[in-house]
Coordinates of C-alpha atoms in Angstrom, one line a residue:
Chain A
M1 CA 131.5 113.6 80.0
S2 CA 129.5 115.8 77.7
A3 CA 127.2 118.5 79.2
I4 CA 124.4 117.8 76.8
T5 CA 123.5 114.6 75.1
R6 CA 122.5 114.0 71.5
D7 CA 119.1 112.8 72.7
E8 CA 118.6 116.0 74.7
V9 CA 119.4 118.1 71.6
A10 CA 116.9 116.0 69.6
H11 CA 114.3 116.6 72.4
L12 CA 115.0 120.4 72.4
A13 CA 114.7 120.4 68.6
R14 CA 111.3 118.8 68.8
L15 CA 110.1 121.2 71.5
S16 CA 111.2 124.0 69.2
R17 CA 109.6 122.4 66.2
L18 CA 112.9 122.3 64.3
A19 CA 113.4 119.4 61.9
L20 CA 117.1 118.5 62.3
S21 CA 118.8 115.8 60.2
E22 CA 120.9 113.1 61.8
D23 CA 124.1 115.0 60.7
E24 CA 122.8 118.3 62.1
L25 CA 122.0 116.6 65.4
D26 CA 125.7 115.4 65.6
H27 CA 126.9 118.9 64.6
Y28 CA 124.7 120.8 67.1
A29 CA 125.2 118.4 69.9
T30 CA 129.0 119.0 69.7
Q31 CA 128.5 122.8 69.3
L32 CA 126.1 123.1 72.2
D33 CA 128.3 121.0 74.4
D34 CA 131.2 123.4 73.7
I35 CA 129.0 126.4 74.5
I36 CA 127.7 125.0 77.7
G37 CA 131.2 124.0 78.7
A38 CA 132.4 127.6 78.1
V39 CA 129.6 129.1 80.1
A40 CA 130.1 126.7 82.9
R41 CA 133.5 128.2 83.5
V42 CA 131.7 131.1 85.2
S43 CA 131.0 128.7 88.1
E44 CA 134.7 128.3 88.6
V45 CA 135.1 131.9 89.7
A46 CA 131.8 132.0 91.6
T47 CA 132.5 131.8 95.3
D48 CA 130.3 131.8 98.4
D49 CA 130.5 135.5 98.8
I50 CA 129.1 136.2 95.3
P51 CA 125.3 135.7 95.4
P52 CA 123.6 134.2 92.3
S53 CA 122.2 136.8 90.0
S54 CA 119.9 136.9 87.1
H55 CA 120.4 140.5 86.2
A56 CA 123.4 142.8 85.7
L57 CA 121.7 145.8 87.5
P58 CA 121.4 145.9 91.3
L59 CA 117.8 147.2 91.1
T60 CA 114.4 146.0 92.2
N61 CA 110.8 147.2 91.9
V62 CA 111.1 149.0 88.6
Y63 CA 107.5 149.5 87.5
R64 CA 105.4 151.6 85.2
P65 CA 102.2 153.3 86.2
D66 CA 98.9 151.6 85.0
E67 CA 98.2 154.0 82.1
V68 CA 97.0 153.2 78.6
R69 CA 99.4 154.3 75.9
P70 CA 98.6 154.3 72.1
S71 CA 98.7 150.9 70.4
L72 CA 99.7 150.2 66.8
T73 CA 97.0 150.2 64.2
P74 CA 96.1 146.7 62.9
Q75 CA 97.7 147.6 59.6
E76 CA 101.0 148.4 61.4
A77 CA 100.7 145.4 63.6
L78 CA 100.1 143.0 60.7
A79 CA 102.5 144.6 58.2
A80 CA 105.2 142.1 58.7
A81 CA 103.0 139.0 59.1
P82 CA 103.6 136.3 56.6
A83 CA 99.9 135.7 56.3
V84 CA 96.8 137.6 57.4
E85 CA 93.1 136.7 57.6
D86 CA 90.3 138.8 59.1
D87 CA 92.8 141.2 60.7
R88 CA 94.4 138.3 62.5
F89 CA 97.8 136.6 62.1
R90 CA 97.3 133.4 60.1
V91 CA 99.5 130.5 61.2
P92 CA 100.0 127.0 59.9
R93 CA 98.2 124.0 61.4
I94 CA 99.2 123.8 65.0
L95 CA 98.4 120.1 65.8
G96 CA 98.2 117.2 63.5
E97 CA 95.5 114.6 63.5
E98 CA 97.3 112.2 65.9
A99 CA 95.5 113.0 69.2
Chain B
M1 CA 87.3 111.5 67.4
T2 CA 84.8 111.6 70.3
T3 CA 84.2 108.1 71.5
T4 CA 81.4 107.0 73.8
Q5 CA 82.7 106.7 77.3
S6 CA 81.3 104.4 79.9
V7 CA 80.6 106.0 83.2
M8 CA 79.8 104.6 86.6
P9 CA 76.7 106.2 88.3
Y10 CA 77.9 108.8 90.9
D11 CA 76.6 107.1 94.0
E12 CA 78.3 103.8 93.1
A13 CA 81.5 105.6 92.2
L14 CA 81.5 107.2 95.6
E15 CA 80.9 103.9 97.4
R16 CA 84.0 102.5 95.9
F17 CA 86.4 105.5 95.5
E18 CA 87.4 108.7 97.3
P19 CA 88.1 111.8 95.2
V20 CA 91.0 114.2 95.7
L21 CA 90.6 117.6 94.1
G22 CA 92.9 120.4 93.0
L23 CA 91.8 123.7 91.5
E24 CA 93.7 126.2 89.4
T25 CA 92.0 129.4 88.8
H26 CA 93.1 132.2 86.5
V27 CA 91.8 135.7 87.1
E28 CA 92.4 138.5 84.6
L29 CA 93.1 141.6 86.5
G30 CA 91.0 144.7 85.8
T31 CA 93.9 147.0 85.2
E32 CA 93.6 149.7 82.5
S33 CA 96.7 148.6 80.7
K34 CA 98.5 145.3 80.0
M35 CA 101.0 143.7 82.3
F36 CA 104.2 144.8 80.5
C37 CA 103.1 147.5 78.1
G38 CA 100.6 150.4 77.8
C39 CA 98.0 148.6 75.5
S40 CA 94.4 148.7 76.7
T41 CA 92.9 145.7 78.3
A42 CA 89.3 146.5 77.3
F43 CA 87.3 143.4 76.3
G44 CA 85.7 143.0 72.9
A45 CA 87.8 145.4 70.7
P46 CA 88.4 144.6 67.0
P47 CA 91.2 142.1 66.5
N48 CA 94.8 143.3 66.9
T49 CA 93.9 146.9 67.9
H50 CA 95.4 146.6 71.4
V51 CA 98.9 145.5 70.4
C52 CA 102.3 147.1 70.4
P53 CA 105.9 146.2 69.9
V54 CA 106.1 144.8 73.4
C55 CA 103.1 142.4 73.4
L56 CA 103.8 141.5 69.8
A57 CA 107.5 140.7 70.7
L58 CA 108.9 142.9 68.0
P59 CA 112.8 142.9 68.1
G60 CA 114.2 145.2 70.8
A61 CA 111.0 145.9 72.7
L62 CA 111.3 145.4 76.4
P63 CA 108.7 144.8 79.1
V64 CA 108.2 146.9 82.2
A65 CA 105.8 145.6 85.0
N66 CA 102.5 147.3 85.7
D67 CA 102.6 148.6 89.3
K68 CA 98.8 148.2 89.8
A69 CA 99.0 144.5 88.8
I70 CA 101.7 143.9 91.4
E71 CA 99.6 145.7 94.0
S72 CA 96.5 143.7 93.1
T73 CA 98.3 140.4 93.3
I74 CA 99.6 141.2 96.7
R75 CA 96.1 142.2 97.9
I76 CA 94.8 138.9 96.6
G77 CA 97.5 137.1 98.4
L78 CA 96.7 138.9 101.6
A79 CA 93.0 138.3 101.3
L80 CA 93.8 134.6 100.9
N81 CA 95.9 134.6 104.0
C82 CA 99.1 134.0 102.1
T83 CA 102.7 134.9 102.9
I84 CA 104.0 137.6 100.6
A85 CA 107.5 137.0 99.2
E86 CA 110.1 139.5 100.3
W87 CA 111.9 139.1 97.0
C88 CA 110.9 137.2 93.9
R89 CA 111.3 137.1 90.1
F90 CA 109.4 136.6 86.9
A91 CA 110.3 133.5 84.9
R92 CA 110.1 132.5 81.2
K93 CA 107.9 129.6 80.4
N94 CA 109.1 128.5 77.0
Y95 CA 106.8 126.8 74.6
F96 CA 106.3 126.7 70.9
Y97 CA 102.8 127.7 70.3
P98 CA 101.4 130.8 68.4
D99 CA 99.2 132.1 71.2
M100 CA 102.3 134.0 72.5
P101 CA 104.4 135.8 69.9
K102 CA 107.5 135.7 72.0
N103 CA 107.5 131.8 72.1
Y104 CA 107.4 132.1 75.8
Q105 CA 105.1 133.4 78.4
I106 CA 106.3 135.6 81.2
S107 CA 105.1 133.9 84.4
Q108 CA 106.5 133.0 87.8
Y109 CA 108.0 129.6 88.6
D110 CA 109.7 128.7 91.9
E111 CA 109.3 132.2 93.3
P112 CA 105.6 133.0 93.4
L113 CA 104.7 136.4 94.8
C114 CA 102.3 134.8 97.4
S115 CA 102.2 131.3 98.9
N116 CA 100.7 129.1 101.6
G117 CA 97.3 130.6 102.3
Y118 CA 93.8 129.4 102.7
L119 CA 90.2 130.2 101.9
D120 CA 87.3 129.1 104.1
V121 CA 84.2 128.2 102.1
E122 CA 80.8 127.1 103.3
V123 CA 79.1 123.9 102.0
N124 CA 75.7 122.9 103.4
G125 CA 76.2 125.3 106.3
E126 CA 79.6 123.8 107.2
T127 CA 83.0 125.4 106.8
V128 CA 85.6 123.7 104.6
R129 CA 89.1 125.1 104.6
I130 CA 90.8 125.1 101.2
E131 CA 94.5 125.4 101.4
I132 CA 96.2 127.7 98.8
E133 CA 99.5 126.6 97.5
R134 CA 100.5 129.7 95.6
V135 CA 99.3 132.9 93.9
H136 CA 101.4 134.1 91.1
L137 CA 101.4 136.7 88.4
E138 CA 101.7 136.1 84.6
E139 CA 100.5 137.4 81.3
D140 CA 97.4 136.1 79.4
T141 CA 97.8 134.6 75.9
G142 CA 96.3 135.6 72.6
K143 CA 93.1 134.1 71.3
S144 CA 93.3 131.5 68.5
T145 CA 90.5 130.6 66.1
H146 CA 90.9 127.3 64.4
V147 CA 89.8 127.2 60.8
G148 CA 88.8 124.1 58.9
G149 CA 88.1 120.6 60.1
A150 CA 84.7 119.4 61.3
T151 CA 84.6 120.6 64.9
G152 CA 86.3 124.1 64.9
R153 CA 88.7 122.6 67.4
I154 CA 92.5 122.5 67.1
H155 CA 92.6 118.9 66.1
G156 CA 92.0 118.5 62.4
A157 CA 92.0 122.3 61.8
D158 CA 93.7 123.4 58.5
Y159 CA 95.2 126.5 60.0
S160 CA 94.6 129.0 62.8
I161 CA 94.2 132.8 63.0
V162 CA 95.3 134.7 66.1
D163 CA 94.3 137.9 67.7
Y164 CA 96.8 139.3 70.3
N165 CA 94.6 141.8 72.0
R166 CA 94.4 139.5 75.1
A167 CA 98.2 138.7 74.9
G168 CA 99.8 140.4 77.9
I169 CA 96.8 141.2 80.0
P170 CA 97.8 140.6 83.6
L171 CA 96.7 137.2 84.8
V172 CA 96.8 135.9 88.4
E173 CA 96.9 132.1 88.9
I174 CA 95.7 130.8 92.2
V175 CA 96.5 127.2 92.9
T176 CA 95.1 125.1 95.7
K177 CA 96.9 122.4 97.5
P178 CA 95.4 118.9 96.9
I179 CA 92.0 118.8 98.6
P180 CA 91.3 115.3 100.1
G181 CA 88.4 114.3 102.3
T182 CA 85.5 116.1 100.5
D183 CA 84.0 112.7 99.7
R184 CA 80.6 112.9 98.0
L185 CA 80.5 116.7 98.4
A186 CA 83.5 117.1 96.0
P187 CA 81.5 118.7 93.2
E188 CA 79.8 121.1 95.7
V189 CA 83.1 122.0 97.4
A190 CA 84.7 122.8 94.0
R191 CA 81.8 125.0 93.1
A192 CA 81.7 126.7 96.5
Y193 CA 85.4 127.4 96.3
V194 CA 85.2 129.1 92.9
T195 CA 82.1 131.0 94.0
E196 CA 83.8 132.3 97.2
L197 CA 87.0 133.1 95.3
R198 CA 84.9 135.1 92.8
E199 CA 83.3 137.0 95.6
V200 CA 86.7 137.8 97.2
M201 CA 88.0 139.2 93.8
R202 CA 84.8 141.2 93.4
T203 CA 85.1 142.6 97.0
L204 CA 88.8 143.5 96.4
G205 CA 87.8 145.2 93.1
V206 CA 90.7 143.6 91.3
S207 CA 88.8 141.9 88.4
D208 CA 85.3 141.9 86.9
V209 CA 85.5 138.1 87.3
R210 CA 83.1 137.4 84.4
M211 CA 83.4 133.7 83.7
E212 CA 81.4 134.1 80.4
E213 CA 84.0 136.6 79.2
G214 CA 86.9 134.5 80.4
S215 CA 88.1 136.9 83.0
L216 CA 87.8 134.1 85.6
R217 CA 88.7 130.6 84.3
C218 CA 89.1 127.3 86.2
D219 CA 91.0 124.1 85.6
V220 CA 89.8 121.2 87.6
N221 CA 92.1 118.4 88.8
V222 CA 90.5 115.2 89.9
S223 CA 91.9 111.8 91.0
L224 CA 90.3 108.8 92.6
M225 CA 91.7 106.3 95.0
P226 CA 90.0 103.1 96.3
R227 CA 88.2 103.7 99.6
G228 CA 90.7 103.2 102.5
S229 CA 93.7 103.6 100.2
A230 CA 96.5 105.8 101.5
E231 CA 97.9 106.5 98.0
W232 CA 96.3 109.0 95.7
G233 CA 95.5 108.1 92.2
T234 CA 96.6 109.5 88.9
R235 CA 94.9 112.9 88.2
T236 CA 93.5 114.5 85.1
E237 CA 93.2 118.2 84.5
T238 CA 90.0 119.5 82.9
K239 CA 90.3 122.8 81.2
N240 CA 87.7 125.1 79.6
V241 CA 85.4 125.1 82.6
N242 CA 83.6 128.4 82.2
S243 CA 80.7 128.6 84.6
L244 CA 80.1 127.8 88.3
R245 CA 77.7 125.1 87.3
S246 CA 80.3 123.6 84.9
V247 CA 82.8 123.4 87.8
E248 CA 80.4 121.2 89.6
R249 CA 79.5 119.2 86.5
A250 CA 83.1 118.7 85.5
V251 CA 84.1 117.2 88.9
R252 CA 81.1 115.0 88.9
G253 CA 81.6 113.9 85.3
E254 CA 85.3 113.1 85.8
I255 CA 84.6 111.1 88.9
E256 CA 82.0 109.0 87.0
R257 CA 84.4 108.5 84.0
Q258 CA 87.5 107.6 86.1
A259 CA 85.5 105.3 88.3
A260 CA 84.3 103.3 85.3
I261 CA 87.9 102.9 84.0
L262 CA 89.4 102.0 87.4
A263 CA 86.6 99.5 88.2
D264 CA 87.3 97.9 84.8
G265 CA 90.9 97.3 85.8
G266 CA 92.1 100.2 83.6
K267 CA 94.6 103.0 84.3
I268 CA 94.0 106.7 84.3
V269 CA 96.2 108.6 81.9
Q270 CA 97.6 111.8 83.3
E271 CA 96.4 114.2 80.7
T272 CA 94.6 117.5 80.0
R273 CA 91.0 117.1 79.2
H274 CA 88.6 119.6 77.6
F275 CA 85.2 120.2 79.1
H276 CA 82.2 120.6 76.7
E277 CA 79.6 123.0 78.0
D278 CA 76.8 121.4 75.9
T279 CA 77.1 117.8 77.0
G280 CA 79.0 118.1 80.3
A281 CA 81.4 115.5 79.0
T282 CA 85.2 115.8 78.7
T283 CA 87.4 114.7 75.9
S284 CA 91.1 114.0 75.8
G285 CA 93.1 117.2 75.1
R286 CA 96.8 117.2 74.6
S287 CA 98.5 114.1 73.2
K288 CA 101.8 112.9 74.5
E289 CA 103.6 114.8 71.7
E290 CA 102.7 118.0 73.5
A291 CA 103.7 117.1 77.0
Q292 CA 105.8 120.2 77.5
D293 CA 109.2 120.8 78.8
Y294 CA 108.9 124.5 79.6
R295 CA 112.6 125.1 80.4
Y296 CA 111.7 127.8 83.0
F297 CA 114.5 130.3 83.8
P298 CA 114.5 133.8 85.5
E299 CA 113.3 136.5 83.1
P300 CA 116.4 138.6 82.3
D301 CA 114.3 141.5 80.9
L302 CA 112.6 142.3 84.2
L303 CA 114.0 143.2 87.6
P304 CA 113.1 141.4 90.8
I305 CA 110.0 142.3 92.8
A306 CA 110.8 143.1 96.4
P307 CA 107.8 144.6 98.1
S308 CA 108.7 146.4 101.3
P309 CA 107.2 145.2 104.6
E310 CA 105.7 148.8 105.1
W311 CA 103.9 148.6 101.7
I312 CA 102.5 145.1 102.5
A313 CA 101.4 146.3 106.0
E314 CA 99.7 149.3 104.3
L315 CA 97.9 147.1 101.8
R316 CA 96.8 144.7 104.6
G317 CA 95.4 147.6 106.6
E318 CA 93.4 148.8 103.6
L319 CA 91.8 145.5 102.8
P320 CA 88.0 145.7 102.6
E321 CA 85.8 143.5 104.8
L322 CA 86.0 140.1 103.0
P323 CA 82.8 138.1 102.1
G324 CA 83.2 135.4 104.8
A325 CA 83.7 138.0 107.6
R326 CA 80.8 140.1 106.2
R327 CA 78.5 137.1 106.3
K328 CA 79.4 136.3 109.9
R329 CA 78.8 139.9 110.9
L330 CA 75.4 140.1 109.1
Q331 CA 74.4 136.7 110.5
A332 CA 75.0 138.1 114.0
E333 CA 73.3 141.4 113.2
W334 CA 70.2 139.7 111.7
G335 CA 70.1 137.0 114.4
V336 CA 69.6 134.1 111.9
S337 CA 71.0 130.5 112.0
E338 CA 73.9 129.2 109.9
L339 CA 71.5 127.3 107.7
D340 CA 69.3 130.4 107.1
M341 CA 72.4 132.3 106.2
A342 CA 73.6 129.6 103.9
A343 CA 70.2 129.5 102.2
M344 CA 70.4 133.3 101.6
H345 CA 73.9 133.0 100.3
N346 CA 73.0 130.3 97.9
A347 CA 69.9 132.2 96.7
G348 CA 72.1 135.3 96.1
A349 CA 69.9 137.2 98.6
I350 CA 72.5 138.6 101.0
D351 CA 73.2 141.9 99.2
L352 CA 69.5 142.4 98.6
V353 CA 68.5 141.7 102.2
E354 CA 71.3 143.9 103.4
A355 CA 70.2 146.8 101.2
T356 CA 66.6 146.3 102.3
V357 CA 67.6 146.4 105.9
E358 CA 69.6 149.6 105.2
A359 CA 66.4 151.0 103.8
G360 CA 64.9 150.7 107.2
V361 CA 63.2 147.3 107.2
P362 CA 63.6 144.9 110.1
A363 CA 65.9 142.0 109.1
A364 CA 63.2 139.4 109.7
D365 CA 60.8 141.1 107.3
A366 CA 63.5 141.7 104.7
R367 CA 64.5 138.1 104.8
K368 CA 60.8 136.9 104.8
W369 CA 60.0 138.8 101.6
W370 CA 63.2 138.0 99.7
M371 CA 63.4 134.3 100.6
G372 CA 59.6 133.7 100.4
E373 CA 57.4 135.5 97.9
L374 CA 60.3 136.9 95.8
A375 CA 62.4 133.7 95.7
R376 CA 59.2 131.9 94.6
R377 CA 58.7 134.5 91.8
A378 CA 62.3 134.3 90.7
N379 CA 62.2 130.6 90.7
E380 CA 59.0 130.6 88.6
S381 CA 60.5 132.8 86.0
G382 CA 63.9 131.1 86.0
R383 CA 65.8 134.3 87.1
A384 CA 68.2 135.2 89.8
L385 CA 66.8 137.2 92.7
A386 CA 68.9 140.2 91.7
E387 CA 67.4 140.1 88.2
L388 CA 63.9 140.7 89.5
P389 CA 62.7 144.2 88.4
I390 CA 62.2 145.3 92.0
T391 CA 64.4 147.3 94.3
P392 CA 65.2 147.0 98.0
G393 CA 63.7 150.5 98.4
Q394 CA 60.4 149.3 96.9
I395 CA 60.4 146.3 99.3
A396 CA 60.9 148.7 102.1
R397 CA 57.9 150.7 101.0
V398 CA 55.7 147.6 100.9
V399 CA 56.8 146.6 104.4
E400 CA 56.1 150.1 105.6
L401 CA 52.6 149.9 104.2
V402 CA 52.0 146.6 105.9
S403 CA 53.3 147.8 109.3
S404 CA 51.2 151.0 109.1
G405 CA 48.2 148.8 108.6
A406 CA 47.5 150.0 105.0
L407 CA 48.2 146.6 103.6
N408 CA 48.0 143.0 104.9
D409 CA 50.4 140.3 103.7
K410 CA 47.9 139.1 101.1
L411 CA 47.5 142.5 99.6
A412 CA 51.3 143.1 99.9
R413 CA 51.9 140.1 97.7
Q414 CA 49.6 141.6 95.1
V415 CA 51.5 144.8 95.2
L416 CA 54.8 143.0 94.7
E417 CA 53.2 141.2 91.7
G418 CA 52.2 144.5 90.3
V419 CA 55.7 146.0 90.7
L420 CA 57.3 142.9 89.1
A421 CA 54.8 143.2 86.2
G422 CA 56.1 146.8 85.6
E423 CA 53.0 148.6 86.8
G424 CA 55.0 151.1 88.7
S425 CA 56.0 151.9 92.3
P426 CA 54.3 150.1 95.2
D427 CA 52.1 153.2 95.8
E428 CA 51.2 153.4 92.1
V429 CA 50.2 149.7 92.2
V430 CA 48.1 150.2 95.4
E431 CA 46.3 153.1 93.7
A432 CA 45.8 151.5 90.3
R433 CA 44.7 148.2 91.7
G434 CA 42.7 149.6 94.6
L435 CA 44.5 147.4 97.1
R436 CA 44.3 149.5 100.2
I437 CA 42.8 147.8 103.3
V438 CA 39.2 148.8 104.0
N439 CA 39.7 150.9 107.0
D440 CA 36.6 153.0 106.5
E441 CA 34.6 151.8 109.6
G442 CA 31.3 152.5 107.9
E443 CA 32.1 150.3 104.9
L444 CA 33.6 147.6 107.1
S445 CA 30.5 147.7 109.3
S446 CA 28.1 147.2 106.4
I447 CA 30.2 144.3 105.1
I448 CA 30.0 142.7 108.5
D449 CA 26.3 143.2 108.7
Q450 CA 25.9 141.4 105.4
V451 CA 28.1 138.5 106.5
L452 CA 26.3 138.2 109.9
S453 CA 22.9 137.9 108.2
A454 CA 24.2 135.5 105.6
N455 CA 25.7 133.3 108.4
A456 CA 23.1 133.4 111.0
D457 CA 24.0 130.0 112.5
A458 CA 27.6 130.9 113.1
A459 CA 26.5 134.3 114.5
D460 CA 24.2 132.5 116.9
K461 CA 27.0 130.2 118.1
V462 CA 29.2 133.2 118.8
R463 CA 26.4 134.9 120.7
A464 CA 26.1 131.7 122.8
G465 CA 29.7 132.2 123.8
K466 CA 31.4 130.0 121.2
I467 CA 34.0 132.6 120.3
A468 CA 36.0 130.2 118.2
A469 CA 33.2 130.3 115.6
A470 CA 34.1 134.0 115.0
G471 CA 36.9 132.8 112.8
A472 CA 34.5 131.7 110.0
L473 CA 32.8 135.1 110.2
V474 CA 36.1 136.9 109.9
G475 CA 36.9 134.7 106.9
G476 CA 33.6 135.7 105.4
V477 CA 34.4 139.4 105.8
M478 CA 37.8 138.9 104.2
K479 CA 36.2 137.1 101.3
A480 CA 33.5 139.7 100.9
S481 CA 36.0 142.5 100.9
R482 CA 38.3 140.5 98.5
G483 CA 41.0 140.5 101.1
K484 CA 41.1 144.2 101.7
A485 CA 39.6 144.2 105.2
D486 CA 41.7 144.6 108.3
A487 CA 41.1 141.1 109.8
A488 CA 41.9 142.1 113.4
R489 CA 39.6 145.1 113.3
A490 CA 36.9 143.0 111.6
R491 CA 37.1 140.5 114.5
E492 CA 36.8 143.2 117.1
L493 CA 33.7 144.7 115.3
I494 CA 32.0 141.2 114.9
L495 CA 32.4 140.4 118.6
E496 CA 31.2 143.9 119.5
K497 CA 28.1 143.6 117.3
L498 CA 27.3 140.1 118.7
G499 CA 27.7 141.4 122.3
V500 CA 30.5 139.2 123.4
S501 CA 34.1 139.8 124.4
E502 CA 37.2 137.7 124.6

């Protein structure tokens, strides 16, 4: 049984606003299934004496003091933006008319 | 796109249905710097001037948590009687929307920093316990402006422009458990909760909690079920509720709207709705296409939070006196009833009365002036009590002048009027308006003589032993002196002159 279905890949594509063709859906569904299968092999070596972890470092409570540091200038911040208007990042229409 | 909605009048809606509430409140913390980088959090800066590689999600930039924000969140949790997690993590909330440059928001998911607390609020002099589900820490989003289209809203806009100054400001989300059983007080309970929460935040000093600037924002969940039903109805979530009054209106409006749909045999759609400040109505927000699958997972760029029991105990020990406890203490100190206290709370008079008492005024007098004459004046001019241009110290001076006999209540009201009109301090107003009580015995005596001769009938009655008739004569003296006579002394002199005693 596959770890991820073609429908799930289509759903993820929509959440990520990626327009995938039917061929691409088949292609990526197979690829993602292989990737998930490979990663899942980790659970084969995980035993009860190995606690689940989300980080490679055995550290906790790493904080910075609440101090203001210099920011970028708007020119620097916006330098790589594809479109700019009124010192703001200009982005394409977010929602269509459907609602 | 706005269609006219039918609504059921509130009373009828409440006869047929019972509401269940839920409130999600976001509080921007008042830290100097952002949650995961050193950019300033100051409000109102020019666009994209408080941004850096971390909050713009430039490649390679990594977040580090702000220690003050962690501490503030724990203090909020303690003030709301929550359990503080011994170990918890941040989580990524993935969504494709340009208000966060990372395409995810760093938040907390199944491991909130604080959980299972409560906040007691007072409604109509009664205590209602609001259960708190969780308090977690996340980052605020950027601010989008939608350009084009008729309404300036996201629907129908041609494009949007985004300012990321706000992106990454620490944001605490406080979520209640469902609140059943409020019945027809639901709108008032919702408002009282947000009001109390705001006061707690202010007392803790963790946020400036300005609703108009968005540093405290509220989402209101409402569902209805038929009276007697055991099963809760489908809820809606109303966003963009940006004042205390709007919290109340949003609950009320949503009850009226849902009741009309349910009574008509319709179904409530579980959706996000937007509150419109101008009309008090809500409109449907997200369509089904945006129902999100956030794919939360533990944030790999940040390390777990594991506050030590010693630190938590220290923070607990340093908590200031919280608003509810303070009101109970002041109520006992002032010797007033629950209802009087609730009235002062609602009128925003507690701080003012307390400051006036601290200035040496007996509590009963402080309360009398703030809740009487000054409340009336505030009401007339449509202002909050605290906005009146008069200080507790000035009230204390007026009360002092009354108790020393230099003013009576009537003159004192005129002094207050003068102070409110910007004529200066109480003493300056007394001087400029010539308001001091006539305590020159010679002047008072001559006024009494005039009054006695002008009211010979009444004077005769008093001489004949009908002491009650003296009241009219005292009234005459007060009138002739334009309120400046000392009424008690005038009465003594009148009786003396007429050769009678009480």
